[in-house]
Amino acid sequence: MTAETSTDAVPRPARPAALIAAVALTAAEGAALTAWGGYMIVGGLVETTRNPGLVEYGGAVILLMGLLPLFASRALLRLRRWGRSPAVLTHSTCLPVAYYMLQSGGAMTGLGILVGVVGLAGLVTTLNPRVTALLYRTEDAGEAAAG
């Protein structure tokens, strides 16, 4: 028996809708951060700014910050429990960002509401009890077999 046939025989647990929603929201936040970081890098190269190195550095930091939620969403989809912490961190970070966007007024108010709703929805779906049970089921099964 080969490794491919042995992994195909293991049944994959059904993924609840909350997990799929958490994956989608985490991936959307990661894609938005990555796109914004790329925009800042290109803007620093193309436009004349007071300090182009600082703009490019900030863009690189935001780009790298956007990669973490993308990796976390992939981990959640593959039922890796380590993906939950960066996803929760990303969703939690949306809340103060949304607050300051709402304080700015104008067109930022609508965008702030959107960021806040996405952050709250991401927290609710990622911390859903069914998602928690699915991600931490292997640890509990191992403890039950050992005890």
PDB file of N, CA, C and O in Angstrom, residues 8 13 22 39 42 46 51 65 86 113 133 138:
ATOM      1  N   ASP A   8      -5.870   8.523   1.372  1.00  0.00           N
ATOM      2  CA  ASP A   8      -7.197   8.607   0.795  1.00  0.00           C
ATOM      3  C   ASP A   8      -8.216   7.834   1.621  1.00  0.00           C
ATOM      4  O   ASP A   8      -9.401   8.128   1.605  1.00  0.00           O
ATOM      5  N   PRO A  13     -13.154  15.128   7.899  1.00  0.00           N
ATOM      6  CA  PRO A  13     -14.348  15.622   8.567  1.00  0.00           C
ATOM      7  C   PRO A  13     -15.017  16.724   7.743  1.00  0.00           C
ATOM      8  O   PRO A  13     -14.363  17.457   7.006  1.00  0.00           O
ATOM      9  N   ALA A  22     -15.050  31.716   8.038  1.00  0.00           N
ATOM     10  CA  ALA A  22     -13.842  32.221   8.685  1.00  0.00           C
ATOM     11  C   ALA A  22     -12.665  32.207   7.721  1.00  0.00           C
ATOM     12  O   ALA A  22     -11.873  33.156   7.680  1.00  0.00           O
ATOM     13  N   TYR A  39       0.455  48.390  -3.164  1.00  0.00           N
ATOM     14  CA  TYR A  39       0.127  49.730  -3.652  1.00  0.00           C
ATOM     15  C   TYR A  39       1.075  50.771  -3.053  1.00  0.00           C
ATOM     16  O   TYR A  39       1.546  51.674  -3.750  1.00  0.00           O
ATOM     17  N   VAL A  42       4.596  50.413  -4.730  1.00  0.00           N
ATOM     18  CA  VAL A  42       4.604  50.971  -6.088  1.00  0.00           C
ATOM     19  C   VAL A  42       4.451  52.484  -6.034  1.00  0.00           C
ATOM     20  O   VAL A  42       5.131  53.217  -6.764  1.00  0.00           O
ATOM     21  N   VAL A  46       6.962  55.234  -7.715  1.00  0.00           N
ATOM     22  CA  VAL A  46       6.496  56.026  -8.852  1.00  0.00           C
ATOM     23  C   VAL A  46       6.332  57.501  -8.496  1.00  0.00           C
ATOM     24  O   VAL A  46       6.731  58.378  -9.251  1.00  0.00           O
ATOM     25  N   ASN A  51       9.631  61.261   1.834  1.00  0.00           N
ATOM     26  CA  ASN A  51      10.573  60.228   2.272  1.00  0.00           C
ATOM     27  C   ASN A  51      10.194  58.907   1.595  1.00  0.00           C
ATOM     28  O   ASN A  51       9.468  58.099   2.168  1.00  0.00           O
ATOM     29  N   MET A  65       2.581  41.703   6.576  1.00  0.00           N
ATOM     30  CA  MET A  65       1.470  41.496   7.505  1.00  0.00           C
ATOM     31  C   MET A  65       0.270  40.866   6.808  1.00  0.00           C
ATOM     32  O   MET A  65      -0.509  40.156   7.438  1.00  0.00           O
ATOM     33  N   PRO A  86      -3.482  33.460  14.383  1.00  0.00           N
ATOM     34  CA  PRO A  86      -3.279  34.625  13.522  1.00  0.00           C
ATOM     35  C   PRO A  86      -4.579  35.143  12.921  1.00  0.00           C
ATOM     36  O   PRO A  86      -4.717  36.345  12.686  1.00  0.00           O
ATOM     37  N   ILE A 113     -17.278  51.147   8.737  1.00  0.00           N
ATOM     38  CA  ILE A 113     -18.365  50.217   9.078  1.00  0.00           C
ATOM     39  C   ILE A 113     -18.104  48.858   8.453  1.00  0.00           C
ATOM     40  O   ILE A 113     -18.259  47.814   9.099  1.00  0.00           O
ATOM     41  N   ALA A 133     -14.312  22.865  18.077  1.00  0.00           N
ATOM     42  CA  ALA A 133     -14.357  21.411  18.250  1.00  0.00           C
ATOM     43  C   ALA A 133     -13.678  20.692  17.084  1.00  0.00           C
ATOM     44  O   ALA A 133     -12.986  19.694  17.278  1.00  0.00           O
ATOM     45  N   THR A 138      -8.417  16.352  17.288  1.00  0.00           N
ATOM     46  CA  THR A 138      -7.342  15.360  17.280  1.00  0.00           C
ATOM     47  C   THR A 138      -6.614  15.330  18.620  1.00  0.00           C
ATOM     48  O   THR A 138      -6.213  14.269  19.086  1.00  0.00           O
TER      49      THR A 138
END
